[in-house]
Coordinates of C-alpha atoms in Angstrom, one line a residue:
M20 CA 102.8 98.6 27.7
A21 CA 107.1 97.4 27.2
S22 CA 107.7 94.8 29.0
C23 CA 108.8 95.0 33.3
S24 CA 112.1 92.5 32.2
L25 CA 114.5 91.4 30.2
F26 CA 114.6 87.7 32.1
H27 CA 111.4 86.8 31.2
P28 CA 109.1 84.1 33.6
K29 CA 108.5 81.0 32.4
P30 CA 106.3 78.4 34.1
K31 CA 106.9 77.0 37.5
I32 CA 110.0 75.3 37.9
R33 CA 109.4 71.7 37.7
S34 CA 110.8 68.3 39.8
F35 CA 111.6 64.5 39.2
H36 CA 112.6 61.8 40.5
H37 CA 115.4 60.3 37.7
N38 CA 118.1 57.5 39.1
N39 CA 116.7 58.4 42.5
H40 CA 117.5 61.6 41.9
R41 CA 116.0 64.7 41.9
I42 CA 116.7 66.3 39.2
T43 CA 115.0 69.6 38.5
H44 CA 114.3 71.7 35.4
R45 CA 114.7 76.0 36.4
P46 CA 114.1 78.1 33.7
P47 CA 118.1 80.0 32.3
T48 CA 117.9 83.8 34.6
L49 CA 120.9 84.7 34.3
I50 CA 121.1 86.3 30.4
S51 CA 124.3 89.2 29.7
C52 CA 122.7 92.8 29.0
T53 CA 124.0 91.5 25.6
S54 CA 122.3 88.2 24.8
S55 CA 120.2 87.5 22.0
I56 CA 117.7 87.0 23.3
S57 CA 115.4 88.0 20.8
N58 CA 117.0 86.0 17.7
P59 CA 116.5 82.5 18.0
S60 CA 119.1 81.8 15.2
S61 CA 122.4 83.3 16.6
T62 CA 121.9 81.0 19.9
T63 CA 122.8 77.5 20.8
N64 CA 120.5 74.3 21.0
S65 CA 121.0 73.7 24.5
S66 CA 119.7 69.7 23.1
N67 CA 122.8 69.3 21.1
N68 CA 124.8 70.7 24.1
N69 CA 123.5 68.2 26.5
N70 CA 124.4 65.3 24.6
N71 CA 119.4 65.5 23.8
N72 CA 119.8 64.8 27.5
T73 CA 116.3 66.5 28.8
N74 CA 117.1 65.9 32.4
S75 CA 119.6 68.4 32.4
P76 CA 118.9 71.7 32.2
P77 CA 119.5 74.7 30.2
S78 CA 122.3 77.2 30.6
P79 CA 121.9 80.6 30.2
V80 CA 123.3 81.3 26.6
L81 CA 126.2 84.6 27.0
S82 CA 127.2 86.6 24.2
K83 CA 130.8 88.4 24.6
T84 CA 129.9 90.6 22.1
R85 CA 130.6 94.1 23.7
R86 CA 128.0 97.2 22.7
P87 CA 129.1 99.6 20.2
A88 CA 131.2 102.1 21.5
D89 CA 127.6 104.4 21.0
E90 CA 124.9 103.0 22.4
N91 CA 124.6 103.0 26.3
I92 CA 123.1 101.2 28.4
R93 CA 119.3 102.0 28.8
D94 CA 119.4 102.5 24.5
E95 CA 121.2 98.6 24.7
A96 CA 118.8 97.2 27.1
R97 CA 115.9 99.3 25.2
R98 CA 117.6 97.2 22.5
Y99 CA 117.0 94.0 23.4
R100 CA 113.6 94.7 25.5
S101 CA 111.4 91.9 24.9
S102 CA 106.9 92.8 23.5
S103 CA 105.3 90.3 25.6
K104 CA 103.4 91.9 27.6
N105 CA 104.0 92.1 31.0
T106 CA 101.9 90.5 33.8
F107 CA 102.5 91.9 37.2
S108 CA 100.5 95.2 38.9
A109 CA 100.9 97.3 41.0
K110 CA 98.1 99.8 43.0
Y111 CA 97.2 102.2 45.8
V112 CA 94.7 100.6 48.4
P113 CA 94.1 102.3 52.1
F114 CA 96.3 100.9 54.3
N115 CA 96.1 97.1 55.7
V116 CA 92.4 96.3 53.6
G117 CA 92.5 93.5 51.4
P118 CA 92.7 93.0 47.5
D119 CA 89.0 92.7 46.9
S120 CA 88.4 96.3 48.7
P121 CA 86.2 99.1 46.7
E122 CA 89.0 102.0 46.6
C123 CA 91.9 101.9 45.3
Y124 CA 93.4 104.3 42.5
S125 CA 96.1 103.4 39.8
L126 CA 100.3 104.5 40.9
D127 CA 99.4 106.6 38.3
E128 CA 97.1 109.3 39.7
I129 CA 98.2 111.7 42.2
V130 CA 97.1 110.2 45.8
Y131 CA 98.5 110.5 49.4
R132 CA 95.2 109.8 51.5
S133 CA 92.9 107.2 51.0
R134 CA 89.3 109.1 51.4
S135 CA 88.9 108.8 55.0
G136 CA 92.0 110.5 55.5
G137 CA 94.3 107.0 55.9
L138 CA 97.4 105.7 55.0
L139 CA 97.4 104.7 51.8
D140 CA 100.0 101.1 50.6
V141 CA 101.0 99.9 47.3
L142 CA 99.2 95.9 46.7
H143 CA 100.8 94.1 44.7
D144 CA 98.1 91.3 41.7
M145 CA 100.2 88.7 44.3
E146 CA 98.2 85.8 42.7
A147 CA 100.1 86.8 38.8
L148 CA 103.6 86.6 41.6
K149 CA 102.6 83.4 42.3
K150 CA 102.7 81.6 39.4
Y151 CA 105.6 81.5 40.1
D152 CA 107.4 80.2 42.5
G153 CA 110.5 80.8 45.3
A154 CA 112.7 78.8 42.9
Y155 CA 112.4 81.1 40.3
W156 CA 112.0 84.4 42.2
R157 CA 115.7 83.6 43.8
D158 CA 117.1 82.5 40.9
L159 CA 116.2 86.0 38.8
F160 CA 117.0 88.0 42.2
D161 CA 120.0 86.5 42.0
S162 CA 121.6 86.2 39.2
R163 CA 121.2 90.1 38.7
V164 CA 123.4 91.0 40.8
G165 CA 126.3 92.9 40.7
K166 CA 125.2 93.7 37.1
T167 CA 125.4 97.4 34.5
T168 CA 122.9 96.1 33.0
W169 CA 119.7 98.6 33.1
P170 CA 118.3 98.7 35.2
Y171 CA 119.0 96.0 37.3
G172 CA 122.1 97.0 38.5
S173 CA 120.8 98.5 41.4
G174 CA 120.3 97.2 44.6
V175 CA 116.2 98.5 44.4
W176 CA 116.0 97.1 40.6
S177 CA 116.5 93.9 40.2
K178 CA 113.5 93.1 42.0
K179 CA 112.2 96.0 39.6
E180 CA 109.1 93.3 39.4
W181 CA 108.0 93.2 43.2
V182 CA 107.9 97.3 42.8
L183 CA 106.4 99.6 40.1
P184 CA 106.5 96.6 37.4
E185 CA 104.4 99.0 35.7
I186 CA 107.0 101.5 35.0
D187 CA 109.1 102.1 31.3
P188 CA 112.9 101.3 32.0
D189 CA 113.1 104.8 30.2
D190 CA 111.5 106.0 33.0
I191 CA 113.9 105.0 35.6
V192 CA 115.5 107.5 37.0
S193 CA 118.5 105.1 39.2
A194 CA 122.0 105.6 40.2
F195 CA 122.3 101.9 41.1
E196 CA 121.7 102.4 45.0
G197 CA 121.4 99.0 47.6
N198 CA 123.6 96.1 47.0
S199 CA 124.9 98.0 50.7
N200 CA 127.6 95.2 52.1
L201 CA 126.5 93.7 54.7
F202 CA 128.8 93.9 58.2
W203 CA 129.7 91.1 60.2
A204 CA 130.4 93.2 63.3
E205 CA 133.0 90.5 65.1
R206 CA 134.8 92.2 67.2
F207 CA 131.8 94.6 68.5
G208 CA 130.0 91.4 69.2
K209 CA 131.8 89.2 70.8
Q210 CA 133.8 92.2 73.1
F211 CA 131.1 94.0 74.5
L212 CA 128.1 91.4 73.8
G213 CA 129.5 87.2 73.6
M214 CA 127.6 87.1 69.7
N215 CA 129.5 85.4 66.8
D216 CA 126.9 86.4 64.6
L217 CA 126.2 89.6 64.8
W218 CA 125.8 92.2 61.7
V219 CA 125.4 95.4 60.5
K220 CA 123.6 96.4 57.0
H221 CA 125.4 99.3 56.2
C222 CA 122.5 101.1 54.1
G223 CA 124.6 104.3 54.2
I224 CA 127.0 102.8 51.8
S225 CA 124.7 104.4 48.6
H226 CA 124.8 107.5 46.9
T227 CA 124.0 109.9 48.9
G228 CA 124.5 108.4 52.1
S229 CA 121.7 106.9 53.7
F230 CA 118.5 104.4 53.2
K231 CA 116.5 107.4 51.5
D232 CA 118.0 105.9 47.5
L233 CA 116.0 102.8 48.2
G234 CA 112.8 105.3 47.7
M235 CA 114.1 107.6 46.4
T236 CA 115.3 106.0 42.8
V237 CA 111.3 104.1 43.7
L238 CA 109.6 108.4 43.9
V239 CA 111.8 109.8 41.7
S240 CA 110.9 107.1 39.1
Q241 CA 106.5 107.9 38.7
V242 CA 107.7 111.6 38.7
N243 CA 109.1 111.6 35.8
R244 CA 107.0 108.7 33.8
L245 CA 103.6 111.4 35.0
R246 CA 105.9 114.2 33.8
K247 CA 106.1 112.5 30.8
M248 CA 102.6 112.1 31.2
K249 CA 101.4 116.1 30.8
R250 CA 100.6 115.4 34.4
P251 CA 100.4 119.0 36.7
V252 CA 103.7 117.8 38.7
V253 CA 105.6 121.0 38.1
G254 CA 108.2 120.1 41.0
V255 CA 109.3 117.6 44.1
G256 CA 109.2 118.7 48.3
C257 CA 109.7 117.4 51.2
A258 CA 110.2 118.2 54.6
S259 CA 113.6 116.2 55.8
T260 CA 115.4 115.9 59.4
G261 CA 118.7 115.1 56.1
D262 CA 119.2 112.4 55.0
T263 CA 115.1 112.5 52.2
S264 CA 116.4 115.8 50.8
A265 CA 120.3 114.4 50.2
A266 CA 119.0 112.1 48.6
L267 CA 115.5 113.9 46.7
S268 CA 117.7 116.8 45.5
A269 CA 120.4 114.0 43.9
Y270 CA 117.3 112.2 42.1
C271 CA 116.0 115.4 41.3
A272 CA 119.0 117.0 39.4
S273 CA 119.4 113.6 38.2
A274 CA 116.6 113.7 36.0
G275 CA 116.2 117.8 35.9
I276 CA 113.4 117.8 38.3
P277 CA 112.8 120.2 40.7
S278 CA 113.2 120.2 44.0
I279 CA 111.8 122.2 47.4
V280 CA 113.1 121.2 50.5
F281 CA 112.1 122.3 53.8
L282 CA 114.3 122.4 56.4
P283 CA 114.6 122.8 60.6
A284 CA 116.4 125.6 60.7
N285 CA 120.0 125.1 62.7
K286 CA 118.4 121.3 63.7
I287 CA 120.9 118.4 60.0
S288 CA 124.5 118.8 59.9
I289 CA 126.0 120.9 57.8
A290 CA 127.0 117.9 55.8
Q291 CA 123.2 116.7 55.7
L292 CA 122.2 120.6 54.9
V293 CA 125.2 121.3 51.8
Q294 CA 123.6 117.9 50.4
P295 CA 120.1 119.6 49.0
I296 CA 122.2 122.8 48.2
A297 CA 125.6 120.8 46.8
N298 CA 122.3 119.3 44.3
G299 CA 120.7 122.5 43.3
A300 CA 117.4 121.9 45.9
F301 CA 115.3 125.0 46.6
V302 CA 115.6 125.0 50.4
L303 CA 113.9 126.9 52.6
S304 CA 115.3 126.7 56.2
I305 CA 112.0 127.0 58.6
D306 CA 112.0 128.1 62.1
T307 CA 110.5 124.9 63.0
D308 CA 110.9 120.8 64.2
F309 CA 110.3 118.2 61.4
D310 CA 107.1 118.0 63.1
G311 CA 106.2 121.9 61.9
C312 CA 108.1 121.4 58.0
M313 CA 105.7 118.1 57.2
K314 CA 102.6 120.1 58.5
L315 CA 103.7 123.0 56.0
I316 CA 104.3 120.6 52.8
R317 CA 101.9 119.0 53.5
E318 CA 99.3 122.3 53.0
V319 CA 101.6 123.5 50.3
T320 CA 101.2 120.2 48.0
S321 CA 97.5 120.1 48.2
E322 CA 97.5 123.8 46.7
L323 CA 100.4 123.4 43.9
P324 CA 101.3 120.9 41.7
I325 CA 104.6 120.0 43.5
Y326 CA 104.9 116.7 44.8
L327 CA 105.1 114.9 48.1
A328 CA 107.8 112.9 48.9
N329 CA 107.8 112.3 52.4
S330 CA 107.0 108.9 54.2
L331 CA 103.6 109.5 53.8
N332 CA 103.5 109.0 50.1
S333 CA 103.9 104.8 49.8
L334 CA 105.7 104.8 46.4
R335 CA 108.9 105.5 49.1
L336 CA 108.3 102.2 50.7
E337 CA 108.5 99.7 48.0
G338 CA 111.8 100.8 47.2
Q339 CA 113.5 100.5 51.2
K340 CA 111.6 97.5 51.0
T341 CA 114.6 95.5 49.1
A342 CA 116.8 95.7 51.6
A343 CA 114.6 92.6 53.5
I344 CA 115.0 91.1 50.5
E345 CA 118.8 92.0 49.7
I346 CA 119.3 90.9 53.6
L347 CA 117.9 86.8 53.2
Q348 CA 119.7 87.2 49.8
Q349 CA 122.9 87.4 51.9
F350 CA 122.7 85.6 54.0
D351 CA 121.5 82.8 50.9
W352 CA 118.0 82.4 51.5
Q353 CA 119.2 81.8 55.0
V354 CA 116.3 84.1 57.5
P355 CA 117.8 86.0 60.5
D356 CA 116.4 85.8 64.0
W357 CA 116.2 89.7 64.4
V358 CA 116.4 92.9 62.7
I359 CA 116.4 95.7 64.5
V360 CA 115.7 98.9 62.7
P361 CA 116.7 102.6 63.9
G362 CA 112.8 104.3 64.3
G363 CA 111.7 108.0 63.9
N364 CA 109.0 108.2 60.8
L365 CA 108.5 104.5 61.1
G366 CA 108.5 104.6 57.3
N367 CA 110.4 102.3 57.8
I368 CA 110.3 99.0 59.9
Y369 CA 107.2 99.0 57.7
A370 CA 109.0 98.2 54.9
F371 CA 111.5 96.0 56.1
Y372 CA 108.6 94.0 57.0
K373 CA 106.6 94.1 54.2
G374 CA 109.8 93.1 52.1
F375 CA 110.0 90.1 54.3
K376 CA 106.5 89.3 54.3
M377 CA 106.4 89.3 50.1
C378 CA 108.7 86.6 50.7
H379 CA 107.6 84.4 53.0
E380 CA 103.6 84.5 50.8
L381 CA 106.0 84.1 47.7
G382 CA 108.2 81.2 49.2
L383 CA 111.3 82.2 49.0
V384 CA 112.0 81.5 52.4
D385 CA 109.9 80.0 54.7
R386 CA 109.6 82.1 57.8
M387 CA 109.8 86.2 59.7
P388 CA 112.9 87.1 61.1
R389 CA 111.4 89.5 63.9
L390 CA 111.9 93.0 64.1
V391 CA 113.2 95.8 67.0
C392 CA 112.4 99.1 66.2
A393 CA 115.5 101.7 67.8
Q394 CA 113.8 104.7 69.7
A395 CA 115.7 107.9 71.0
A396 CA 114.1 108.5 74.2
N397 CA 114.3 112.2 73.5
A398 CA 111.7 111.1 70.4
N399 CA 110.2 108.0 71.4
P400 CA 105.9 108.0 70.9
L401 CA 107.0 104.7 69.7
Y402 CA 108.3 103.6 72.5
L403 CA 105.6 104.6 75.1
Y404 CA 102.3 103.3 73.3
Y405 CA 104.4 99.9 72.8
K406 CA 104.6 100.4 76.6
S407 CA 101.2 100.5 77.3
E408 CA 100.1 97.6 75.3
W409 CA 98.4 99.0 71.7
K410 CA 96.7 100.7 74.3
D411 CA 96.9 104.1 74.2
F412 CA 98.7 106.5 71.2
K413 CA 100.2 110.0 71.8
S414 CA 102.4 112.1 69.7
V415 CA 105.0 113.9 71.9
K416 CA 107.4 117.0 71.3
A417 CA 110.4 115.6 70.3
N418 CA 113.3 117.0 72.1
T419 CA 116.5 117.3 70.7
T420 CA 118.8 114.4 70.3
F421 CA 121.6 113.8 68.4
A422 CA 120.2 111.0 65.9
S423 CA 118.5 114.0 64.2
A424 CA 116.9 111.8 61.7
I425 CA 114.3 110.1 63.9
Q426 CA 113.7 113.6 66.5
I427 CA 110.7 113.9 65.6
G428 CA 107.1 112.9 67.8
D429 CA 104.3 112.9 65.7
P430 CA 104.9 109.7 63.4
V431 CA 103.4 109.7 60.0
S432 CA 103.9 105.9 59.7
I433 CA 102.5 104.6 63.5
D434 CA 99.8 103.0 62.1
R435 CA 102.6 100.7 59.8
A436 CA 104.3 100.5 62.0
V437 CA 102.1 99.0 64.6
Y438 CA 100.9 97.0 61.7
A439 CA 104.1 95.3 61.0
L440 CA 105.8 94.6 65.1
K441 CA 102.1 93.1 65.9
N442 CA 102.8 90.5 62.8
C443 CA 106.3 89.3 63.8
N444 CA 106.0 88.9 67.4
G445 CA 107.9 92.7 67.1
I446 CA 110.0 95.0 69.9
V447 CA 109.8 98.5 70.7
E448 CA 113.7 99.3 72.4
E449 CA 114.4 103.4 73.1
A450 CA 117.9 104.8 73.9
T451 CA 119.4 108.1 75.7
E452 CA 121.6 110.2 74.7
E453 CA 124.9 109.4 76.1
E454 CA 123.2 104.8 75.4
L455 CA 123.7 106.0 71.5
M456 CA 126.8 108.8 72.2
D457 CA 128.8 105.8 73.9
A458 CA 127.3 102.4 71.6
M459 CA 128.5 104.7 69.0
A460 CA 132.1 105.3 70.2
Q461 CA 132.2 102.0 70.6
A462 CA 131.1 100.4 67.8
D463 CA 133.9 102.4 65.8
S464 CA 136.3 101.8 68.3
T465 CA 136.4 98.3 67.0
G466 CA 136.5 99.1 63.4
M467 CA 133.2 100.8 62.4
F468 CA 132.2 104.4 61.9
I469 CA 128.7 104.7 62.1
C470 CA 125.8 107.3 62.8
P471 CA 124.0 108.3 66.0
H472 CA 121.1 106.1 64.3
T473 CA 122.7 102.9 64.1
G474 CA 123.8 103.7 68.0
V475 CA 120.4 103.5 69.2
A476 CA 119.7 100.8 67.3
L477 CA 123.1 99.3 69.1
T478 CA 122.3 99.7 72.3
A479 CA 118.6 98.0 72.0
L480 CA 120.3 95.4 71.1
V481 CA 122.5 95.7 74.8
K482 CA 119.3 95.8 76.0
L483 CA 118.0 92.4 74.2
R484 CA 120.8 90.8 75.3
N485 CA 121.6 91.7 78.9
S486 CA 117.8 91.4 79.6
G487 CA 117.8 88.3 77.3
V488 CA 115.0 88.7 74.9
I489 CA 118.3 88.0 72.4
S490 CA 120.7 84.8 73.2
P491 CA 123.9 85.6 71.7
T492 CA 123.2 82.4 68.9
D493 CA 120.6 84.1 67.6
R494 CA 121.3 85.2 64.5
T495 CA 121.0 89.3 63.9
V496 CA 121.0 92.7 61.9
V497 CA 121.6 95.8 63.0
V498 CA 120.3 98.1 60.5
S499 CA 122.9 101.3 59.5
T500 CA 120.6 103.8 57.7
A501 CA 123.6 107.0 57.4
H502 CA 127.3 107.1 57.1
G503 CA 129.5 108.5 59.6
L504 CA 130.6 110.9 57.2
K505 CA 127.4 112.8 58.2
F506 CA 127.2 113.0 61.3
T507 CA 131.8 114.1 62.4
Q508 CA 130.7 117.1 64.8
S509 CA 128.7 114.8 67.6
K510 CA 131.6 112.3 67.4
V511 CA 134.2 115.5 67.7
E512 CA 132.2 116.8 70.7
Y513 CA 132.3 112.9 72.1
H514 CA 136.0 112.5 71.6
S515 CA 136.7 115.8 73.3
K516 CA 134.0 115.3 76.2
E517 CA 132.6 118.8 75.4
I518 CA 128.9 117.1 75.6
K519 CA 127.0 119.2 78.6
D520 CA 126.2 116.7 81.8
M521 CA 127.7 112.9 79.4
A522 CA 130.9 111.6 80.5
C523 CA 132.5 110.2 77.5
R524 CA 133.4 107.0 79.3
F525 CA 134.5 105.5 75.4
A526 CA 135.8 109.0 74.0
N527 CA 139.8 109.5 72.8
P528 CA 140.5 112.9 72.2
P529 CA 144.3 113.7 70.5
M530 CA 147.7 113.4 72.6
Q531 CA 148.5 116.7 73.1
V532 CA 152.7 116.2 72.7
K533 CA 155.5 119.2 72.0
A534 CA 157.8 118.6 69.2
D535 CA 160.5 116.2 71.7
F536 CA 162.2 113.2 70.7
G537 CA 162.0 112.1 74.4
A538 CA 157.8 113.7 75.3
V539 CA 157.2 111.7 72.1
M540 CA 159.5 108.2 73.8
D541 CA 157.6 108.8 77.5
V542 CA 154.3 108.9 75.6
L543 CA 154.7 106.2 72.8
K544 CA 156.3 103.8 76.0
N545 CA 153.3 105.0 78.4
Y546 CA 150.4 103.5 76.0
L547 CA 152.4 100.5 74.4
G548 CA 153.0 99.7 78.6
N549 CA 149.1 100.8 79.4
H550 CA 148.1 98.5 76.0
A551 CA 150.7 95.2 76.7
S552 CA 149.2 94.6 80.0
K553 CA 145.8 95.1 78.8

């Protein structure tokens, strides 16, 4: 099997003391896609560069040679690929069992549930990964950021060894997703919360406008691999409240794989509906809610050679966990105190936990943040379970919410979410419709343009700040899951004060003015006078 990385794992970092200074020998990891790493004669001897001073680590050798004009980045990566054996692996195991579980499956098998009907998880060979210390992995991941080397320009595939270590890079389907902005919410934090270390991870600044791209690149890449292996996969299908279908259809279109989408009729925004249509998916608009669509797609995929793409499939979570690793990278591997994630089907809260947990277990960081899962009050089964002190879980009939992507009453990943929250001393909060819409409007007024689901997360933050659980000095990250442009209708209704039984306290409707200089001057003087007095 081909090597999983252009950057070859080296032995652990060796340290010793010289002239009372700690010297660290670290293998070079920043190797450009045009470096002649397979041809020693084309490199300069590092000992000559350093005057035979073996106490200095060798510098990376970077070639300035541009690839031939008729060669693309995938071809170039193939040319420089190492022939050394891949030492990392992963497999499916039943969720929440040890590495010695007798039940396990290859990732090349088409399986979604354990023999007992429970969830599966992707388990990595942690012993193999532990052969390289935290400093090695930090340097390796950091060295790939901002590059166009295939496939490491992706925020997901820059962590390939921790995602799908055995997939051939030729099978990867990527739009160089991830590497999303970590936004310092300076004004929102100071004005509304008295905080100066509040951040928003804009996962919606991605290929299709949501965090779902992070998981879908992994799933569709594995499907691409299975099809090349002649496995019985005709297409890929999902039930969706909008964003999953957009990501699935885009990545399938890129790979030339048919996609089938089950959408609840009249329950998603036009912007979300048009995405799978534009990308050529076969879209079924079904007279039910998301939970009904999910039931149907599971029945269909058990009878037809259609690969299931919902988060029941644990491959998705392997991509989504890289957002947690990105947050640590963006803080220069310092751990935030809190990370707040909107929750619907609840795979994402576990994905964040898994990303942080791997970094902690493999020595990249020395602790984990506390996680908060934020739910809409109209679809809050996890919140109710949390309030019962984890004693009585019941699915609910999800009522309509502006946070439509988390309008889910029977979440598939409930067990994953509970496991994650229990193991990081996590919290669950909820937001009413008025609270989430007000929070969205307040955030937008400070320069953001967020989705209603981020409004749910910000509401949770406000409540935890007001109760003193989160202190004003705590470094806090709110995960924004989708781009605000997908939800413009809800913003229009809010600022037009057209939402029934909602005060819309922060509405900012346009001022209707006659085309007359005097009239325009009057309203402008009134506006400027009001702002000057504040």
